[in-house]
Coordinates of C-alpha atoms in Angstrom, one line a residue:
M1420 CA -28.9 4.4 10.4
S1421 CA -28.3 5.4 6.6
T1422 CA -28.4 9.1 7.4
N1423 CA -25.5 9.0 9.3
V1424 CA -23.7 6.7 6.8
D1425 CA -24.3 9.7 4.8
G1426 CA -23.6 11.9 7.0
D1427 CA -19.8 10.4 8.0
E1428 CA -19.0 9.7 3.8
T1429 CA -19.6 13.4 4.0
K1430 CA -16.9 14.6 5.7
S1431 CA -14.8 11.9 4.6
G1432 CA -15.5 13.9 1.4
E1433 CA -14.8 17.2 2.7
R1434 CA -11.3 16.1 4.7
F1435 CA -10.4 14.1 1.6
A1436 CA -11.0 17.1 -0.7
H1437 CA -9.4 19.5 1.9
R1438 CA -6.2 17.4 2.1
F1439 CA -5.9 17.2 -1.4
E1440 CA -6.0 21.1 -2.1
T1441 CA -3.1 21.2 0.3
E1442 CA -1.7 18.6 -1.3
Q1443 CA -1.9 19.7 -4.6
A1444 CA -1.0 23.7 -4.0
G1445 CA 1.9 22.0 -2.4
L1446 CA 3.2 20.0 -5.0
E1447 CA 1.7 23.2 -8.0
K1448 CA 4.2 26.1 -5.5
L1449 CA 7.6 22.6 -5.9
I1450 CA 7.1 22.4 -9.3
E1451 CA 7.2 25.9 -9.5
Q1452 CA 10.6 25.7 -7.7
V1453 CA 11.8 23.2 -10.6
T1454 CA 11.9 26.0 -12.7
D1455 CA 13.0 28.9 -10.8
K1456 CA 16.2 30.3 -11.9
S1457 CA 17.4 31.5 -7.6
T1458 CA 17.2 27.5 -7.3
V1459 CA 20.4 25.4 -7.1
V1460 CA 20.8 23.1 -9.4
N1461 CA 21.0 20.1 -7.5
E1462 CA 18.1 20.9 -5.6
R1463 CA 16.4 20.6 -9.1
G1464 CA 16.7 16.8 -9.3
N1465 CA 15.7 16.1 -5.6
M1466 CA 12.7 18.4 -6.2
I1467 CA 11.5 16.8 -9.2
N1468 CA 11.9 13.4 -7.9
A1469 CA 10.2 14.1 -4.9
C1470 CA 7.0 16.2 -7.3
F1471 CA 7.1 12.7 -9.1
M1472 CA 6.2 10.1 -5.9
G1473 CA 4.0 13.2 -4.5
I1474 CA 1.6 12.8 -7.4
A1475 CA 2.2 9.5 -7.5
R1476 CA 1.1 9.2 -3.9
L1477 CA -1.3 11.2 -4.9
S1478 CA -3.3 9.4 -7.6
D1479 CA -2.6 6.2 -4.8
D1480 CA -4.5 8.0 -2.1
V1481 CA -7.7 9.2 -4.8
R1482 CA -8.2 5.5 -5.8
D1483 CA -8.2 4.3 -2.2
A1484 CA -11.3 7.5 -1.4
S1485 CA -13.0 5.7 -4.0
G1486 CA -15.6 5.0 -1.6
Y1487 CA -16.6 8.5 -0.5
T1488 CA -16.0 10.2 -2.8
T1489 CA -18.7 11.0 -6.0
A1490 CA -17.8 9.9 -9.8
Y1491 CA -17.5 13.3 -10.2
D1492 CA -14.9 14.3 -7.5
Q1493 CA -13.4 11.0 -8.7
R1494 CA -12.7 12.8 -12.4
S1495 CA -12.1 16.3 -11.1
Y1496 CA -9.0 14.6 -9.1
S1497 CA -7.7 12.4 -12.0
Q1498 CA -8.1 15.4 -14.1
A1499 CA -6.2 17.7 -11.8
I1500 CA -3.4 14.7 -11.0
N1501 CA -2.5 14.8 -15.1
S1502 CA -2.7 18.5 -15.0
L1503 CA 0.4 18.1 -12.3
R1504 CA 1.8 15.2 -14.5
Q1505 CA 1.6 17.5 -17.8
R1506 CA 3.4 20.2 -15.8
L1507 CA 5.8 18.3 -14.3
E1508 CA 7.3 16.6 -17.5
A1509 CA 7.0 20.4 -19.0
A1510 CA 9.6 21.6 -16.2
S1511 CA 11.6 18.5 -16.2
R1512 CA 12.3 19.0 -19.7
S1513 CA 13.2 22.7 -19.8
Q1514 CA 15.9 22.4 -17.4
A1515 CA 17.3 18.9 -18.7
P1516 CA 20.8 19.6 -20.7
K1517 CA 20.5 20.4 -23.7
S1518 CA 23.1 18.2 -26.5
K1519 CA 24.9 19.9 -29.4
F1520 CA 26.2 16.5 -30.6
T1521 CA 25.6 12.8 -31.0
F1522 CA 28.2 10.0 -30.6
K1523 CA 27.2 6.4 -32.2
N1524 CA 28.8 4.3 -28.8
R1525 CA 30.6 1.3 -29.3
P1526 CA 28.6 -2.0 -28.3
A1527 CA 30.2 -2.5 -24.4
K1528 CA 31.4 -5.7 -23.0
A1529 CA 29.2 -7.8 -21.7
S1530 CA 29.5 -6.7 -17.4
S1531 CA 27.8 -8.3 -14.5
V1532 CA 26.9 -5.1 -11.5
T1533 CA 26.2 -6.4 -7.9
V1534 CA 24.4 -4.1 -5.4
V1535 CA 24.9 -4.6 -2.3
N1536 CA 21.6 -3.7 -0.8
R1537 CA 22.1 -5.0 3.0
K1538 CA 19.5 -4.3 6.3
L1539 CA 20.5 -3.8 9.6
T1540 CA 18.7 -7.2 11.3
D1541 CA 18.9 -9.5 13.5
A1542 CA 19.4 -11.9 9.9
E1543 CA 22.9 -10.7 9.4
S1544 CA 26.2 -12.1 10.0
S1545 CA 27.4 -11.9 13.3
T1546 CA 31.2 -10.0 13.5
S1547 CA 33.4 -8.1 16.2
P1548 CA 33.2 -4.5 15.8
S1549 CA 36.1 -4.3 15.8
D1550 CA 36.5 -5.9 12.5
I1551 CA 35.2 -2.9 10.9
Q1552 CA 37.3 -0.4 8.7
P1553 CA 37.1 3.2 10.3
S1554 CA 36.9 6.0 7.8
S1555 CA 38.8 8.7 7.7
L1556 CA 37.0 11.4 7.4
D1557 CA 36.7 12.7 11.3
H1558 CA 37.8 11.3 14.6
S1559 CA 34.3 11.2 15.2
S1560 CA 33.1 8.6 12.5
T1561 CA 36.1 6.8 13.4
L1562 CA 34.8 6.5 16.5
L1563 CA 31.3 6.1 15.1
S1564 CA 32.6 2.7 12.9
K1565 CA 33.5 1.0 15.7
R1566 CA 30.0 1.1 17.7
V1567 CA 27.6 -0.8 14.9
T1568 CA 26.1 -3.1 17.1
S1569 CA 21.9 -4.2 17.3
L1570 CA 19.9 -6.5 19.5
P1571 CA 18.0 -8.9 18.5
P1572 CA 14.0 -9.1 19.6
S1573 CA 12.6 -11.9 21.1
A1574 CA 9.7 -13.5 22.9
G1575 CA 10.4 -12.8 26.1
S1576 CA 13.8 -11.3 26.3
V1577 CA 16.4 -9.7 24.0
S1578 CA 19.4 -11.2 24.0
P1579 CA 22.6 -9.4 22.3
N1580 CA 24.1 -9.7 18.8
S1581 CA 26.7 -7.9 17.2
L1582 CA 26.6 -6.6 13.8
S1583 CA 28.9 -5.2 11.3
S1584 CA 29.4 -4.9 7.4
D1585 CA 31.1 -8.5 6.1
P1586 CA 34.5 -6.9 4.0
A1587 CA 33.0 -7.7 1.0
S1588 CA 30.4 -5.9 1.3
S1589 CA 32.2 -2.8 3.2
K1590 CA 33.7 -1.8 0.2
A1591 CA 30.8 -1.0 -1.8
P1592 CA 28.2 1.8 -0.6
L1593 CA 24.5 -0.1 0.7
S1594 CA 21.7 0.6 -2.0
S1595 CA 19.5 0.9 1.4
L1596 CA 19.5 0.9 5.3
S1597 CA 17.0 -0.7 6.6
I1598 CA 16.6 -1.1 10.9
E1599 CA 14.0 -2.7 12.1
S1600 CA 12.5 -4.1 15.5
K1601 CA 15.0 -3.2 17.8
S1602 CA 14.4 -2.3 21.4
E1603 CA 16.4 -0.5 24.2
V1604 CA 19.4 -0.4 21.6
H1605 CA 22.0 2.7 20.2
I1606 CA 22.9 2.4 16.5
M1607 CA 25.2 4.6 14.6
P1608 CA 25.6 2.6 11.1
P1609 CA 28.8 3.3 10.0
P1610 CA 29.1 6.3 7.5
S1611 CA 29.6 4.0 4.3
S1612 CA 26.8 2.3 5.1
I1613 CA 24.4 4.0 2.3
G1614 CA 25.5 5.3 -1.0
P1615 CA 24.3 8.2 -3.5
S1616 CA 20.4 8.0 -3.6
S1617 CA 19.9 5.3 -1.0
P1618 CA 16.1 5.3 0.6
V1619 CA 16.6 4.4 4.7
S1620 CA 13.7 3.0 7.0
L1621 CA 13.2 2.6 10.4
T1622 CA 10.4 0.4 11.6
N1623 CA 9.2 -0.8 15.4
I1624 CA 11.8 0.9 17.2
D1625 CA 11.3 1.2 21.2
H1626 CA 13.1 2.4 23.4
S1627 CA 16.2 3.2 21.1
I1628 CA 18.6 5.7 19.6
I1629 CA 19.1 6.2 16.5
D1630 CA 21.5 8.1 14.9
L1631 CA 22.3 8.9 11.0
S1632 CA 23.8 12.1 11.0
H1633 CA 27.2 10.6 10.4
L1634 CA 26.2 9.4 6.8
N1635 CA 28.1 10.3 4.1
Y1636 CA 25.4 11.1 1.7
P1637 CA 21.8 12.5 2.3
S1638 CA 19.3 10.2 2.2
A1639 CA 16.8 9.7 -0.6
L1640 CA 13.9 8.8 1.2
L1641 CA 13.1 8.1 4.8
T1642 CA 10.4 5.9 6.0
M1643 CA 9.8 5.7 9.3
V1644 CA 7.2 3.3 11.4
N1645 CA 5.9 3.0 14.9
I1646 CA 9.0 4.5 16.8
N1647 CA 7.9 4.9 20.2
R1648 CA 9.6 6.6 22.7
S1649 CA 12.7 6.7 21.4
L1650 CA 15.4 9.4 19.7
I1651 CA 15.9 9.9 16.0
I1652 CA 19.0 11.7 14.9
C1653 CA 18.4 11.8 11.3
N1654 CA 20.9 12.3 8.1
I1655 CA 19.1 14.6 5.1
V1656 CA 16.7 13.6 3.4
D1657 CA 16.8 14.9 -0.2
S1658 CA 13.0 14.4 -0.9
A1659 CA 10.6 13.5 1.6
A1660 CA 9.7 11.5 4.5
H1661 CA 7.3 9.6 5.9
I1662 CA 6.7 9.1 9.7
T1663 CA 3.9 7.2 10.4
N1664 CA 2.7 6.0 14.3
A1665 CA 5.3 7.8 16.5
T1666 CA 5.1 8.2 20.1
H1667 CA 6.6 10.1 22.7
S1668 CA 9.7 10.4 20.8
V1669 CA 11.8 13.1 19.8
I1670 CA 12.8 13.6 16.0
V1671 CA 15.3 15.4 14.6
I1672 CA 15.0 16.2 10.9
S1673 CA 16.4 18.3 8.0
S1674 CA 14.0 17.1 4.0
L1675 CA 12.3 18.5 1.7
Q1676 CA 9.2 17.0 2.2
V1677 CA 8.0 16.0 6.1
R1678 CA 4.2 14.0 6.2
M1679 CA 3.5 12.9 9.6
H1680 CA 0.7 10.0 9.8
G1681 CA -1.0 9.2 13.1
C1682 CA 1.4 10.4 15.4
S1683 CA 1.1 12.1 18.9
D1684 CA 3.1 13.5 21.6
C1685 CA 6.2 13.5 19.6
I1686 CA 9.3 16.9 19.8
V1687 CA 10.1 17.3 16.2
Y1688 CA 13.7 19.3 15.6
L1689 CA 13.1 20.3 11.9
R1690 CA 14.4 21.9 8.9
C1691 CA 12.0 21.5 5.7
R1692 CA 12.0 23.3 2.5
S1693 CA 8.0 22.9 2.3
K1694 CA 5.3 22.8 4.4
P1695 CA 5.4 20.2 6.2
L1696 CA 1.7 17.8 6.0
F1697 CA 0.0 16.6 9.5
E1698 CA -2.5 14.2 9.3
N1699 CA -4.5 12.4 12.1
C1700 CA -2.0 13.6 14.6
T1701 CA -2.1 15.0 18.0
N1702 CA 0.4 17.1 20.1
L1703 CA 3.1 17.6 18.5
K1704 CA 5.4 20.4 19.6
L1705 CA 7.7 21.7 16.7
A1706 CA 11.6 23.6 17.1
P1707 CA 14.0 24.4 14.4
L1708 CA 16.7 22.2 13.2
P1709 CA 19.8 22.2 16.6
A1710 CA 22.3 24.6 14.6
V1711 CA 24.8 22.4 15.3
L1712 CA 22.7 19.4 13.1
D1713 CA 21.9 22.1 10.8
R1714 CA 24.7 21.8 7.3
S1715 CA 21.9 23.4 5.2
P1716 CA 22.8 27.0 3.3
P1717 CA 20.9 29.6 5.3
S1718 CA 19.3 31.2 1.7
I1719 CA 17.2 27.5 1.8
P1720 CA 14.0 28.0 3.0
N1721 CA 12.7 26.8 6.2
Y1722 CA 9.3 26.3 7.0
W1723 CA 9.4 24.0 10.4
D1724 CA 6.5 26.2 11.9
H1725 CA 4.2 26.6 9.1
P1726 CA 2.9 23.1 8.7
N1727 CA -0.7 21.9 7.2
D1728 CA -2.6 19.6 9.6
I1729 CA -5.4 18.6 6.9
S1730 CA -7.3 16.5 9.7
W1731 CA -8.4 20.1 10.8
L1732 CA -11.0 21.8 8.9
H1733 CA -12.3 24.2 11.2
P1734 CA -11.4 27.9 11.3
G1735 CA -8.4 29.2 13.6
P1736 CA -5.5 27.1 14.4
S1737 CA -4.8 23.5 15.1
P1738 CA -5.1 21.9 18.4
N1739 CA -3.0 19.2 16.7
W1740 CA 0.3 20.7 16.9
S1741 CA 2.0 24.3 18.8
V1742 CA 5.4 25.7 18.7
L1743 CA 7.6 24.2 21.6
A1744 CA 8.6 26.9 24.1
P1745 CA 12.0 27.8 23.8
N1746 CA 12.6 27.3 27.8
D1747 CA 11.4 23.5 26.5
R1748 CA 14.0 23.3 23.9
V1749 CA 17.2 21.4 24.3
P1750 CA 19.8 24.4 23.9
D1751 CA 22.4 24.1 21.3
H1752 CA 25.2 23.4 23.3
D1753 CA 23.8 20.7 24.8
W1754 CA 22.9 19.2 21.3
H1755 CA 26.7 19.9 21.0
A1756 CA 27.7 18.0 23.9
M1757 CA 25.2 15.5 23.8
H1758 CA 26.3 14.8 20.2
Y1759 CA 30.0 14.0 21.2
E1760 CA 28.6 11.9 24.6
L1761 CA 26.3 9.7 21.9
T1762 CA 29.7 9.2 19.0
T1763 CA 32.4 8.9 22.1
H1764 CA 31.3 7.4 25.0
I1765 CA 27.2 6.2 24.9
V1766 CA 27.8 2.4 23.5
D1767 CA 25.0 0.5 22.9
S1768 CA 24.5 -2.6 25.5
A1769 CA 24.4 -5.4 22.8
S1770 CA 28.7 -4.5 22.5
C1771 CA 29.0 -5.4 26.7
G1772 CA 30.3 -8.7 27.3
G1773 CA 28.6 -8.8 31.2
D1774 CA 25.6 -7.8 32.9
T1775 CA 26.3 -5.0 34.9
E1776 CA 28.1 -3.4 32.0
R1777 CA 25.0 -4.0 29.9
E1778 CA 22.9 -2.7 32.5
R1779 CA 25.3 0.1 32.9
A1780 CA 26.0 1.0 29.1
R1781 CA 21.6 0.5 28.9
G1782 CA 21.7 3.1 32.0
L1783 CA 23.6 5.7 30.1
Q1784 CA 21.0 5.1 26.6
R1785 CA 18.3 6.3 29.2
Q1786 CA 19.7 9.3 30.9
M1787 CA 20.7 10.5 26.7
L1788 CA 16.4 10.0 26.3
L1789 CA 15.5 11.7 29.5
R1790 CA 18.1 14.8 27.9
A1791 CA 17.0 15.0 24.5
G1792 CA 13.2 14.8 26.1
V1793 CA 12.0 12.1 25.7
P1794 CA 9.4 10.7 28.3
L1795 CA 10.7 7.3 30.3

């Protein structure tokens, strides 16, 4: 019995060593890009933030692995993490602007700053979608801002409940956006739902369409947990996207880093500026980001089809992911048509007054999910 336990711990330690080396190599490459003269200035800050978060996450993983790694390995991992921190701090200092003068500032008057931090959850106050002031960005954004609705979860059934920002908070960008526990909904938050450096999280989403592509700013960090049979169209993510327990879904995303854990039977249309990281995933189909949704300059590298599967330690390609055949991908012109329909025609069933209209809206949502490749 003890032999089996020892063998399991050895295998776990080997898997973690491979995982650590993969993430370490990825962070080292990212740190090198921080000091690369060809890197766009605005990208450096995002890369530095992504490195700090990646090192902190790797440090937590080392601590969690203490049960099946030796004391020697733990010391080695700690030394490697300290080396990464020192290299990142040196790279960060080298890119800091040099100041020739210093000024003494007068004491500022006391002021209070209120940060708006709201969630798209069932606890929000209900107001009519017509009360939302439309954005002047474009026709799509104007129509979009009138369609902010959601359905609250319940034990046996789903009852409609409209949702929008109150007038006071709509004047300031939200510091974060969270969409939680939604089923059979179509949610398109207003473009002003987040501000610069705002994180976004999606949790417990089932048979739904979530479209974040119209947000005014990129997400500083994106977290998705428990996504089932849904279409998720993300805005640009400046640092890292963490996707956990996504099943039978289509995810459209552009991010600096993408990490997927425990995901299965998903199609991912992807632009990733570093190698994606997969762990305990099965049957992932990868395709390049649709051109209609790709806002990144062509000069930025894209590693959508070069992921690292840290759960696969054997020689040869991993069986846990594959490239989606071109004939099986949604064509660019269909994405363009679908994006237009999502903005102008497909309404959330929560905004419908009667059962007939509500069922029709759900039918249109189901058709859109099928067109995107979501199995229902």
